[in-house]
Amino acid sequence: MAAGCRVLAVDRDVGALTTRFGGVPRCEIKAIDLEDGRPWPLGGGFAAIVVTNYLHRPLLPAIPGALATDGLLLYETFMSGNERFGRPTNPDFLLRPGELLAAFLDRLQVLAFEQGIVTMPRAAAIQRIAAVKSAVPGALPL
């Protein structure tokens, strides 16, 4: 937003988003339930998609198609092993080892992938990936 980018912030409950980003120029906040069984409701052509602390496996296949060419995906969420540190503990909300990488490896150019234990901002077991949708498979954007 500070760099002049338009941002679409989505959550089922937009209370926290509104508190943090309400009134911020170029930031649109939408209340959307991404888990209501409908297909991907956000359209496409995104220059970037950022997902944090969220996992709904049925949406993973739609994410590459929602990115514009040279669009960037940044995704970080919890993985199995997080039960030792607190919520979430339900396996439905915890990635299996390597799952995030496997979800995007054949459709995006992976720039970085990490999985393991972090201590900041709190101890957690996480996976994170940075990937780009390249017009030429295997090529990185300029």
mmCIF file with all atom_site columns, N, CA and C in Angstrom, residues 64-123:
data_model
loop_
_atom_site.group_PDB
_atom_site.id
_atom_site.type_symbol
_atom_site.label_atom_id
_atom_site.label_alt_id
_atom_site.label_comp_id
_atom_site.label_asym_id
_atom_site.label_entity_id
_atom_site.label_seq_id
_atom_site.pdbx_PDB_ins_code
_atom_site.Cartn_x
_atom_site.Cartn_y
_atom_site.Cartn_z
_atom_site.occupancy
_atom_site.B_iso_or_equiv
_atom_site.pdbx_formal_charge
_atom_site.auth_seq_id
_atom_site.auth_comp_id
_atom_site.auth_asym_id
_atom_site.auth_atom_id
_atom_site.pdbx_PDB_model_num
ATOM 1   N N  . PRO A 1 64  ? -2.374 -20.800 -8.174  1.00 0.00 ? 64  PRO A N  1
ATOM 2   C CA . PRO A 1 64  ? -1.542 -20.447 -9.339  1.00 0.00 ? 64  PRO A CA 1
ATOM 3   C C  . PRO A 1 64  ? -2.339 -19.790 -10.467 1.00 0.00 ? 64  PRO A C  1
ATOM 4   N N  . GLY A 1 65  ? -3.538 -20.251 -10.719 1.00 0.00 ? 65  GLY A N  1
ATOM 5   C CA . GLY A 1 65  ? -4.360 -19.668 -11.769 1.00 0.00 ? 65  GLY A CA 1
ATOM 6   C C  . GLY A 1 65  ? -4.829 -18.263 -11.468 1.00 0.00 ? 65  GLY A C  1
ATOM 7   N N  . ALA A 1 66  ? -4.829 -17.877 -10.198 1.00 0.00 ? 66  ALA A N  1
ATOM 8   C CA . ALA A 1 66  ? -5.255 -16.530 -9.818  1.00 0.00 ? 66  ALA A CA 1
ATOM 9   C C  . ALA A 1 66  ? -4.129 -15.514 -9.935  1.00 0.00 ? 66  ALA A C  1
ATOM 10  N N  . LEU A 1 67  ? -2.897 -16.000 -10.105 1.00 0.00 ? 67  LEU A N  1
ATOM 11  C CA . LEU A 1 67  ? -1.753 -15.099 -10.253 1.00 0.00 ? 67  LEU A CA 1
ATOM 12  C C  . LEU A 1 67  ? -1.607 -14.638 -11.697 1.00 0.00 ? 67  LEU A C  1
ATOM 13  N N  . ALA A 1 68  ? -1.213 -13.390 -11.871 1.00 0.00 ? 68  ALA A N  1
ATOM 14  C CA . ALA A 1 68  ? -0.821 -12.879 -13.193 1.00 0.00 ? 68  ALA A CA 1
ATOM 15  C C  . ALA A 1 68  ? 0.531  -13.486 -13.556 1.00 0.00 ? 68  ALA A C  1
ATOM 16  N N  . THR A 1 69  ? 0.889  -13.442 -14.831 1.00 0.00 ? 69  THR A N  1
ATOM 17  C CA . THR A 1 69  ? 2.229  -13.846 -15.234 1.00 0.00 ? 69  THR A CA 1
ATOM 18  C C  . THR A 1 69  ? 3.232  -13.000 -14.469 1.00 0.00 ? 69  THR A C  1
ATOM 19  N N  . ASP A 1 70  ? 4.243  -13.635 -13.941 1.00 0.00 ? 70  ASP A N  1
ATOM 20  C CA . ASP A 1 70  ? 5.256  -13.036 -13.067 1.00 0.00 ? 70  ASP A CA 1
ATOM 21  C C  . ASP A 1 70  ? 4.694  -12.665 -11.694 1.00 0.00 ? 70  ASP A C  1
ATOM 22  N N  . GLY A 1 71  ? 3.483  -13.137 -11.379 1.00 0.00 ? 71  GLY A N  1
ATOM 23  C CA . GLY A 1 71  ? 2.907  -12.893 -10.065 1.00 0.00 ? 71  GLY A CA 1
ATOM 24  C C  . GLY A 1 71  ? 3.604  -13.721 -9.000  1.00 0.00 ? 71  GLY A C  1
ATOM 25  N N  . LEU A 1 72  ? 3.667  -13.177 -7.813  1.00 0.00 ? 72  LEU A N  1
ATOM 26  C CA . LEU A 1 72  ? 4.403  -13.760 -6.696  1.00 0.00 ? 72  LEU A CA 1
ATOM 27  C C  . LEU A 1 72  ? 3.451  -14.360 -5.675  1.00 0.00 ? 72  LEU A C  1
ATOM 28  N N  . LEU A 1 73  ? 3.767  -15.544 -5.193  1.00 0.00 ? 73  LEU A N  1
ATOM 29  C CA . LEU A 1 73  ? 3.048  -16.168 -4.096  1.00 0.00 ? 73  LEU A CA 1
ATOM 30  C C  . LEU A 1 73  ? 3.956  -16.221 -2.881  1.00 0.00 ? 73  LEU A C  1
ATOM 31  N N  . LEU A 1 74  ? 3.470  -15.695 -1.766  1.00 0.00 ? 74  LEU A N  1
ATOM 32  C CA . LEU A 1 74  ? 4.125  -15.837 -0.464  1.00 0.00 ? 74  LEU A CA 1
ATOM 33  C C  . LEU A 1 74  ? 3.118  -16.516 0.444   1.00 0.00 ? 74  LEU A C  1
ATOM 34  N N  . TYR A 1 75  ? 3.460  -17.683 0.967   1.00 0.00 ? 75  TYR A N  1
ATOM 35  C CA . TYR A 1 75  ? 2.513  -18.465 1.758   1.00 0.00 ? 75  TYR A CA 1
ATOM 36  C C  . TYR A 1 75  ? 3.255  -18.993 2.976   1.00 0.00 ? 75  TYR A C  1
ATOM 37  N N  . GLU A 1 76  ? 2.680  -18.769 4.158   1.00 0.00 ? 76  GLU A N  1
ATOM 38  C CA . GLU A 1 76  ? 3.246  -19.298 5.392   1.00 0.00 ? 76  GLU A CA 1
ATOM 39  C C  . GLU A 1 76  ? 2.111  -19.737 6.298   1.00 0.00 ? 76  GLU A C  1
ATOM 40  N N  . THR A 1 77  ? 2.198  -20.973 6.759   1.00 0.00 ? 77  THR A N  1
ATOM 41  C CA . THR A 1 77  ? 1.203  -21.454 7.713   1.00 0.00 ? 77  THR A CA 1
ATOM 42  C C  . THR A 1 77  ? 1.784  -22.598 8.534   1.00 0.00 ? 77  THR A C  1
ATOM 43  N N  . PHE A 1 78  ? 0.975  -23.110 9.414   1.00 0.00 ? 78  PHE A N  1
ATOM 44  C CA . PHE A 1 78  ? 1.421  -24.104 10.382  1.00 0.00 ? 78  PHE A CA 1
ATOM 45  C C  . PHE A 1 78  ? 1.509  -25.493 9.765   1.00 0.00 ? 78  PHE A C  1
ATOM 46  N N  . MET A 1 79  ? 2.383  -26.311 10.346  1.00 0.00 ? 79  MET A N  1
ATOM 47  C CA . MET A 1 79  ? 2.544  -27.686 9.891   1.00 0.00 ? 79  MET A CA 1
ATOM 48  C C  . MET A 1 79  ? 2.466  -28.639 11.069  1.00 0.00 ? 79  MET A C  1
ATOM 49  N N  . SER A 1 80  ? 2.397  -29.931 10.739  1.00 0.00 ? 80  SER A N  1
ATOM 50  C CA . SER A 1 80  ? 2.363  -30.931 11.797  1.00 0.00 ? 80  SER A CA 1
ATOM 51  C C  . SER A 1 80  ? 3.582  -30.736 12.700  1.00 0.00 ? 80  SER A C  1
ATOM 52  N N  . GLY A 1 81  ? 3.370  -30.965 13.966  1.00 0.00 ? 81  GLY A N  1
ATOM 53  C CA . GLY A 1 81  ? 4.388  -30.672 14.967  1.00 0.00 ? 81  GLY A CA 1
ATOM 54  C C  . GLY A 1 81  ? 4.045  -29.424 15.752  1.00 0.00 ? 81  GLY A C  1
ATOM 55  N N  . ASN A 1 82  ? 3.143  -28.608 15.197  1.00 0.00 ? 82  ASN A N  1
ATOM 56  C CA . ASN A 1 82  ? 2.750  -27.383 15.886  1.00 0.00 ? 82  ASN A CA 1
ATOM 57  C C  . ASN A 1 82  ? 1.960  -27.680 17.165  1.00 0.00 ? 82  ASN A C  1
ATOM 58  N N  . GLU A 1 83  ? 1.433  -28.904 17.293  1.00 0.00 ? 83  GLU A N  1
ATOM 59  C CA . GLU A 1 83  ? 0.657  -29.276 18.472  1.00 0.00 ? 83  GLU A CA 1
ATOM 60  C C  . GLU A 1 83  ? 1.463  -29.051 19.755  1.00 0.00 ? 83  GLU A C  1
ATOM 61  N N  . ARG A 1 84  ? 2.777  -29.153 19.677  1.00 0.00 ? 84  ARG A N  1
ATOM 62  C CA . ARG A 1 84  ? 3.648  -28.949 20.854  1.00 0.00 ? 84  ARG A CA 1
ATOM 63  C C  . ARG A 1 84  ? 3.637  -27.513 21.341  1.00 0.00 ? 84  ARG A C  1
ATOM 64  N N  . PHE A 1 85  ? 3.271  -26.593 20.454  1.00 0.00 ? 85  PHE A N  1
ATOM 65  C CA . PHE A 1 85  ? 3.395  -25.173 20.774  1.00 0.00 ? 85  PHE A CA 1
ATOM 66  C C  . PHE A 1 85  ? 2.056  -24.483 21.001  1.00 0.00 ? 85  PHE A C  1
ATOM 67  N N  . GLY A 1 86  ? 0.960  -25.143 20.693  1.00 0.00 ? 86  GLY A N  1
ATOM 68  C CA . GLY A 1 86  ? -0.354 -24.516 20.843  1.00 0.00 ? 86  GLY A CA 1
ATOM 69  C C  . GLY A 1 86  ? -1.150 -24.648 19.568  1.00 0.00 ? 86  GLY A C  1
ATOM 70  N N  . ARG A 1 87  ? -2.134 -23.778 19.427  1.00 0.00 ? 87  ARG A N  1
ATOM 71  C CA . ARG A 1 87  ? -3.051 -23.847 18.289  1.00 0.00 ? 87  ARG A CA 1
ATOM 72  C C  . ARG A 1 87  ? -2.387 -23.351 17.015  1.00 0.00 ? 87  ARG A C  1
ATOM 73  N N  . PRO A 1 88  ? -2.825 -23.898 15.870  1.00 0.00 ? 88  PRO A N  1
ATOM 74  C CA . PRO A 1 88  ? -3.787 -24.976 15.719  1.00 0.00 ? 88  PRO A CA 1
ATOM 75  C C  . PRO A 1 88  ? -3.164 -26.338 16.027  1.00 0.00 ? 88  PRO A C  1
ATOM 76  N N  . THR A 1 89  ? -4.025 -27.260 16.448  1.00 0.00 ? 89  THR A N  1
ATOM 77  C CA . THR A 1 89  ? -3.601 -28.632 16.730  1.00 0.00 ? 89  THR A CA 1
ATOM 78  C C  . THR A 1 89  ? -4.336 -29.638 15.858  1.00 0.00 ? 89  THR A C  1
ATOM 79  N N  . ASN A 1 90  ? -5.416 -29.206 15.223  1.00 0.00 ? 90  ASN A N  1
ATOM 80  C CA . ASN A 1 90  ? -6.217 -30.079 14.375  1.00 0.00 ? 90  ASN A CA 1
ATOM 81  C C  . ASN A 1 90  ? -5.445 -30.378 13.082  1.00 0.00 ? 90  ASN A C  1
ATOM 82  N N  . PRO A 1 91  ? -5.251 -31.657 12.736  1.00 0.00 ? 91  PRO A N  1
ATOM 83  C CA . PRO A 1 91  ? -4.512 -31.992 11.513  1.00 0.00 ? 91  PRO A CA 1
ATOM 84  C C  . PRO A 1 91  ? -5.112 -31.395 10.240  1.00 0.00 ? 91  PRO A C  1
ATOM 85  N N  . ASP A 1 92  ? -6.402 -31.061 10.250  1.00 0.00 ? 92  ASP A N  1
ATOM 86  C CA . ASP A 1 92  ? -7.012 -30.426 9.079   1.00 0.00 ? 92  ASP A CA 1
ATOM 87  C C  . ASP A 1 92  ? -6.405 -29.055 8.797   1.00 0.00 ? 92  ASP A C  1
ATOM 88  N N  . PHE A 1 93  ? -5.785 -28.451 9.811   1.00 0.00 ? 93  PHE A N  1
ATOM 89  C CA . PHE A 1 93  ? -5.222 -27.105 9.677   1.00 0.00 ? 93  PHE A CA 1
ATOM 90  C C  . PHE A 1 93  ? -3.704 -27.107 9.779   1.00 0.00 ? 93  PHE A C  1
ATOM 91  N N  . LEU A 1 94  ? -3.104 -28.285 9.648   1.00 0.00 ? 94  LEU A N  1
ATOM 92  C CA . LEU A 1 94  ? -1.653 -28.415 9.729   1.00 0.00 ? 94  LEU A CA 1
ATOM 93  C C  . LEU A 1 94  ? -1.135 -29.113 8.472   1.00 0.00 ? 94  LEU A C  1
ATOM 94  N N  . LEU A 1 95  ? -0.201 -28.482 7.802   1.00 0.00 ? 95  LEU A N  1
ATOM 95  C CA . LEU A 1 95  ? 0.406  -29.085 6.623   1.00 0.00 ? 95  LEU A CA 1
ATOM 96  C C  . LEU A 1 95  ? 1.209  -30.319 7.004   1.00 0.00 ? 95  LEU A C  1
ATOM 97  N N  . ARG A 1 96  ? 1.229  -31.289 6.114   1.00 0.00 ? 96  ARG A N  1
ATOM 98  C CA . ARG A 1 96  ? 2.107  -32.439 6.268   1.00 0.00 ? 96  ARG A CA 1
ATOM 99  C C  . ARG A 1 96  ? 3.506  -32.034 5.779   1.00 0.00 ? 96  ARG A C  1
ATOM 100 N N  . PRO A 1 97  ? 4.559  -32.736 6.204   1.00 0.00 ? 97  PRO A N  1
ATOM 101 C CA . PRO A 1 97  ? 5.905  -32.382 5.742   1.00 0.00 ? 97  PRO A CA 1
ATOM 102 C C  . PRO A 1 97  ? 5.969  -32.286 4.212   1.00 0.00 ? 97  PRO A C  1
ATOM 103 N N  . GLY A 1 98  ? 6.498  -31.178 3.729   1.00 0.00 ? 98  GLY A N  1
ATOM 104 C CA . GLY A 1 98  ? 6.667  -30.950 2.298   1.00 0.00 ? 98  GLY A CA 1
ATOM 105 C C  . GLY A 1 98  ? 5.400  -30.659 1.522   1.00 0.00 ? 98  GLY A C  1
ATOM 106 N N  . GLU A 1 99  ? 4.258  -30.592 2.184   1.00 0.00 ? 99  GLU A N  1
ATOM 107 C CA . GLU A 1 99  ? 2.984  -30.446 1.474   1.00 0.00 ? 99  GLU A CA 1
ATOM 108 C C  . GLU A 1 99  ? 2.876  -29.128 0.709   1.00 0.00 ? 99  GLU A C  1
ATOM 109 N N  . LEU A 1 100 ? 3.330  -28.047 1.285   1.00 0.00 ? 100 LEU A N  1
ATOM 110 C CA . LEU A 1 100 ? 3.226  -26.751 0.602   1.00 0.00 ? 100 LEU A CA 1
ATOM 111 C C  . LEU A 1 100 ? 4.093  -26.740 -0.657  1.00 0.00 ? 100 LEU A C  1
ATOM 112 N N  . LEU A 1 101 ? 5.268  -27.290 -0.565  1.00 0.00 ? 101 LEU A N  1
ATOM 113 C CA . LEU A 1 101 ? 6.139  -27.386 -1.737  1.00 0.00 ? 101 LEU A CA 1
ATOM 114 C C  . LEU A 1 101 ? 5.481  -28.244 -2.823  1.00 0.00 ? 101 LEU A C  1
ATOM 115 N N  . ALA A 1 102 ? 4.957  -29.389 -2.437  1.00 0.00 ? 102 ALA A N  1
ATOM 116 C CA . ALA A 1 102 ? 4.319  -30.284 -3.410  1.00 0.00 ? 102 ALA A CA 1
ATOM 117 C C  . ALA A 1 102 ? 3.105  -29.636 -4.068  1.00 0.00 ? 102 ALA A C  1
ATOM 118 N N  . ALA A 1 103 ? 2.396  -28.788 -3.345  1.00 0.00 ? 103 ALA A N  1
ATOM 119 C CA . ALA A 1 103 ? 1.191  -28.160 -3.886  1.00 0.00 ? 103 ALA A CA 1
ATOM 120 C C  . ALA A 1 103 ? 1.487  -27.214 -5.040  1.00 0.00 ? 103 ALA A C  1
ATOM 121 N N  . PHE A 1 104 ? 2.688  -26.637 -5.077  1.00 0.00 ? 104 PHE A N  1
ATOM 122 C CA . PHE A 1 104 ? 2.987  -25.611 -6.078  1.00 0.00 ? 104 PHE A CA 1
ATOM 123 C C  . PHE A 1 104 ? 4.169  -25.936 -6.981  1.00 0.00 ? 104 PHE A C  1
ATOM 124 N N  . LEU A 1 105 ? 4.904  -26.964 -6.695  1.00 0.00 ? 105 LEU A N  1
ATOM 125 C CA . LEU A 1 105 ? 6.146  -27.261 -7.416  1.00 0.00 ? 105 LEU A CA 1
ATOM 126 C C  . LEU A 1 105 ? 5.946  -27.433 -8.912  1.00 0.00 ? 105 LEU A C  1
ATOM 127 N N  . ASP A 1 106 ? 4.846  -28.040 -9.325  1.00 0.00 ? 106 ASP A N  1
ATOM 128 C CA . ASP A 1 106 ? 4.656  -28.279 -10.757 1.00 0.00 ? 106 ASP A CA 1
ATOM 129 C C  . ASP A 1 106 ? 3.939  -27.146 -11.480 1.00 0.00 ? 106 ASP A C  1
ATOM 130 N N  . ARG A 1 107 ? 3.507  -26.109 -10.758 1.00 0.00 ? 107 ARG A N  1
ATOM 131 C CA . ARG A 1 107 ? 2.758  -25.020 -11.405 1.00 0.00 ? 107 ARG A CA 1
ATOM 132 C C  . ARG A 1 107 ? 3.400  -23.649 -11.251 1.00 0.00 ? 107 ARG A C  1
ATOM 133 N N  . LEU A 1 108 ? 4.350  -23.523 -10.339 1.00 0.00 ? 108 LEU A N  1
ATOM 134 C CA . LEU A 1 108 ? 5.030  -22.248 -10.119 1.00 0.00 ? 108 LEU A CA 1
ATOM 135 C C  . LEU A 1 108 ? 6.530  -22.488 -10.023 1.00 0.00 ? 108 LEU A C  1
ATOM 136 N N  . GLN A 1 109 ? 7.296  -21.442 -10.268 1.00 0.00 ? 109 GLN A N  1
ATOM 137 C CA . GLN A 1 109 ? 8.747  -21.506 -10.094 1.00 0.00 ? 109 GLN A CA 1
ATOM 138 C C  . GLN A 1 109 ? 9.038  -21.194 -8.622  1.00 0.00 ? 109 GLN A C  1
ATOM 139 N N  . VAL A 1 110 ? 9.520  -22.183 -7.898  1.00 0.00 ? 110 VAL A N  1
ATOM 140 C CA . VAL A 1 110 ? 9.775  -22.006 -6.464  1.00 0.00 ? 110 VAL A CA 1
ATOM 141 C C  . VAL A 1 110 ? 11.080 -21.241 -6.275  1.00 0.00 ? 110 VAL A C  1
ATOM 142 N N  . LEU A 1 111 ? 10.993 -20.134 -5.560  1.00 0.00 ? 111 LEU A N  1
ATOM 143 C CA . LEU A 1 111 ? 12.159 -19.319 -5.249  1.00 0.00 ? 111 LEU A CA 1
ATOM 144 C C  . LEU A 1 111 ? 12.783 -19.742 -3.938  1.00 0.00 ? 111 LEU A C  1
ATOM 145 N N  . ALA A 1 112 ? 11.938 -20.107 -2.969  1.00 0.00 ? 112 ALA A N  1
ATOM 146 C CA . ALA A 1 112 ? 12.425 -20.532 -1.651  1.00 0.00 ? 112 ALA A CA 1
ATOM 147 C C  . ALA A 1 112 ? 11.345 -21.348 -0.962  1.00 0.00 ? 112 ALA A C  1
ATOM 148 N N  . PHE A 1 113 ? 11.772 -22.320 -0.170  1.00 0.00 ? 113 PHE A N  1
ATOM 149 C CA . PHE A 1 113 ? 10.863 -23.123 0.639   1.00 0.00 ? 113 PHE A CA 1
ATOM 150 C C  . PHE A 1 113 ? 11.569 -23.436 1.945   1.00 0.00 ? 113 PHE A C  1
ATOM 151 N N  . GLU A 1 114 ? 10.836 -23.309 3.039   1.00 0.00 ? 114 GLU A N  1
ATOM 152 C CA . GLU A 1 114 ? 11.363 -23.643 4.356   1.00 0.00 ? 114 GLU A CA 1
ATOM 153 C C  . GLU A 1 114 ? 10.292 -24.374 5.140   1.00 0.00 ? 114 GLU A C  1
ATOM 154 N N  . GLN A 1 115 ? 10.741 -25.280 5.985   1.00 0.00 ? 115 GLN A N  1
ATOM 155 C CA . GLN A 1 115 ? 9.831  -25.891 6.943   1.00 0.00 ? 115 GLN A CA 1
ATOM 156 C C  . GLN A 1 115 ? 10.627 -26.188 8.197   1.00 0.00 ? 115 GLN A C  1
ATOM 157 N N  . GLY A 1 116 ? 9.959  -26.025 9.336   1.00 0.00 ? 116 GLY A N  1
ATOM 158 C CA . GLY A 1 116 ? 10.635 -26.308 10.592  1.00 0.00 ? 116 GLY A CA 1
ATOM 159 C C  . GLY A 1 116 ? 10.058 -25.468 11.718  1.00 0.00 ? 116 GLY A C  1
ATOM 160 N N  . ILE A 1 117 ? 10.856 -25.332 12.758  1.00 0.00 ? 117 ILE A N  1
ATOM 161 C CA . ILE A 1 117 ? 10.439 -24.623 13.963  1.00 0.00 ? 117 ILE A CA 1
ATOM 162 C C  . ILE A 1 117 ? 10.961 -23.192 13.924  1.00 0.00 ? 117 ILE A C  1
ATOM 163 N N  . VAL A 1 118 ? 10.091 -22.248 14.226  1.00 0.00 ? 118 VAL A N  1
ATOM 164 C CA . VAL A 1 118 ? 10.488 -20.848 14.403  1.00 0.00 ? 118 VAL A CA 1
ATOM 165 C C  . VAL A 1 118 ? 10.235 -20.470 15.860  1.00 0.00 ? 118 VAL A C  1
ATOM 166 N N  . THR A 1 119 ? 10.906 -19.434 16.307  1.00 0.00 ? 119 THR A N  1
ATOM 167 C CA . THR A 1 119 ? 10.710 -18.978 17.688  1.00 0.00 ? 119 THR A CA 1
ATOM 168 C C  . THR A 1 119 ? 10.067 -17.601 17.762  1.00 0.00 ? 119 THR A C  1
ATOM 169 N N  . MET A 1 120 ? 10.056 -16.881 16.639  1.00 0.00 ? 120 MET A N  1
ATOM 170 C CA . MET A 1 120 ? 9.487  -15.535 16.621  1.00 0.00 ? 120 MET A CA 1
ATOM 171 C C  . MET A 1 120 ? 8.369  -15.468 15.598  1.00 0.00 ? 120 MET A C  1
ATOM 172 N N  . PRO A 1 121 ? 7.264  -14.820 15.799  1.00 0.00 ? 121 PRO A N  1
ATOM 173 C CA . PRO A 1 121 ? 6.945  -14.067 17.016  1.00 0.00 ? 121 PRO A CA 1
ATOM 174 C C  . PRO A 1 121 ? 6.606  -14.959 18.207  1.00 0.00 ? 121 PRO A C  1
ATOM 175 N N  . ARG A 1 122 ? 6.334  -16.267 17.926  1.00 0.00 ? 122 ARG A N  1
ATOM 176 C CA . ARG A 1 122 ? 6.187  -17.250 18.998  1.00 0.00 ? 122 ARG A CA 1
ATOM 177 C C  . ARG A 1 122 ? 6.615  -18.591 18.430  1.00 0.00 ? 122 ARG A C  1
ATOM 178 N N  . ALA A 1 123 ? 6.936  -19.527 19.294  1.00 0.00 ? 123 ALA A N  1
ATOM 179 C CA . ALA A 1 123 ? 7.353  -20.845 18.833  1.00 0.00 ? 123 ALA A CA 1
ATOM 180 C C  . ALA A 1 123 ? 6.220  -21.501 18.044  1.00 0.00 ? 123 ALA A C  1
#
